[in-house]
Coordinates of C-alpha atoms in Angstrom, one line a residue:
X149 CA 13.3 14.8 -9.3
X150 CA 12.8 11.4 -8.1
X151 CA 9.8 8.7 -7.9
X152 CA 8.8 7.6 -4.9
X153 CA 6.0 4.8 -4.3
X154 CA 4.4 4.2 -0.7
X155 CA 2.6 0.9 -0.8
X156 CA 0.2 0.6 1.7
X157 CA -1.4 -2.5 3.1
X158 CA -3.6 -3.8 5.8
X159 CA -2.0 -5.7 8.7
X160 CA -1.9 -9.2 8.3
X161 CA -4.4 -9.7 11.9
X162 CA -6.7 -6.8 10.3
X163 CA -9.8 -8.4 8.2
X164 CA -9.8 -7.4 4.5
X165 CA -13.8 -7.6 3.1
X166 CA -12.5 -6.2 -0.3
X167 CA -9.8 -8.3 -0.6
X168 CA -12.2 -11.4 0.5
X169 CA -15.0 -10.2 -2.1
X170 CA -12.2 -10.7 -5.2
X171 CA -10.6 -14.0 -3.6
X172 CA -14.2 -15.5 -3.4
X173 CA -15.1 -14.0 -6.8
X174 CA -12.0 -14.9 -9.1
X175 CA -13.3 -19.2 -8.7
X176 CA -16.6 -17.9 -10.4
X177 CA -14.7 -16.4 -13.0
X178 CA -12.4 -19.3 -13.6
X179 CA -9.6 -18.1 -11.7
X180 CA -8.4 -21.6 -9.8
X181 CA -5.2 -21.5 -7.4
X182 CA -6.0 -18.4 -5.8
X183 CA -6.1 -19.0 -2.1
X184 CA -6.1 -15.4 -0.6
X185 CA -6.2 -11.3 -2.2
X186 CA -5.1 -9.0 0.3
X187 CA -5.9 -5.2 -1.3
X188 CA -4.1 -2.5 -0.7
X189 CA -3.2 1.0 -1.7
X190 CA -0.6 2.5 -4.0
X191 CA 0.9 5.8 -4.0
X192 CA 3.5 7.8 -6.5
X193 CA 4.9 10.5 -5.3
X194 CA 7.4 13.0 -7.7
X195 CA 9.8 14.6 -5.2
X196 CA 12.9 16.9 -5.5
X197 CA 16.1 15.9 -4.0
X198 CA 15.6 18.1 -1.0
X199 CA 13.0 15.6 0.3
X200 CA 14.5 13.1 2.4
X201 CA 13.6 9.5 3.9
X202 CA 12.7 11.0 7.2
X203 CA 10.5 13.3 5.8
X204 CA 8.8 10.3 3.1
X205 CA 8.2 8.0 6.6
X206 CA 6.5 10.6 8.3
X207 CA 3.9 11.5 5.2
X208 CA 3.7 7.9 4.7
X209 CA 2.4 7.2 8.4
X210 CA 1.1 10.7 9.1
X211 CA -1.3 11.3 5.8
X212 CA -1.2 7.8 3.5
X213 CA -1.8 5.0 5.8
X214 CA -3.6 4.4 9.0
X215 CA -0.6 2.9 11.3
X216 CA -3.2 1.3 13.5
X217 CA -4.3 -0.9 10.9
X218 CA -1.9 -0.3 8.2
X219 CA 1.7 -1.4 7.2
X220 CA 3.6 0.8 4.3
X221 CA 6.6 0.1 2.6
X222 CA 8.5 3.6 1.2
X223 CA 10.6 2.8 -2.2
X224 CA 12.9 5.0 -4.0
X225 CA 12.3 4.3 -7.9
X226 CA 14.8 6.9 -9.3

């Protein structure tokens, strides 16, 4: 069995409100030198050996992410 984490994020032209909410909320809180949050999504998947990094791509476009809006990064842990 291996770990594998899809990290998904919006694309860099997309507007992020959440992300925006905690960058303008973090100065109220004391939080100084924070100029921009970006928030994303973060998956772990547990997958047998038989799974391979075709396969991984296509559930990361196909089912985790939005491709229109969406970039994802596919990592191996183990």
């Amino acid at each position: 069995m291996a770990r594998v984490v899809v990290d998904v994020m919006p694309k860099p032209e997309i507007l992020d409100p959440q992300g925006q909410a905690v960058a303008n909320t973090l100065p109220r809180l004391g939080f100084t030198g924070i100029s921009d949050v970006r928030q994303g999504k973060h998956f772990e998947l547990e997958v047998d050996d038989t799974v391979d990094d075709e396969t991984l791509a296509k559930i990361a476009e196909g089912f985790l992410s939005n491709p229109v809006i969406e970039d994802f990064v596919v990592r191996r842990l183990s």
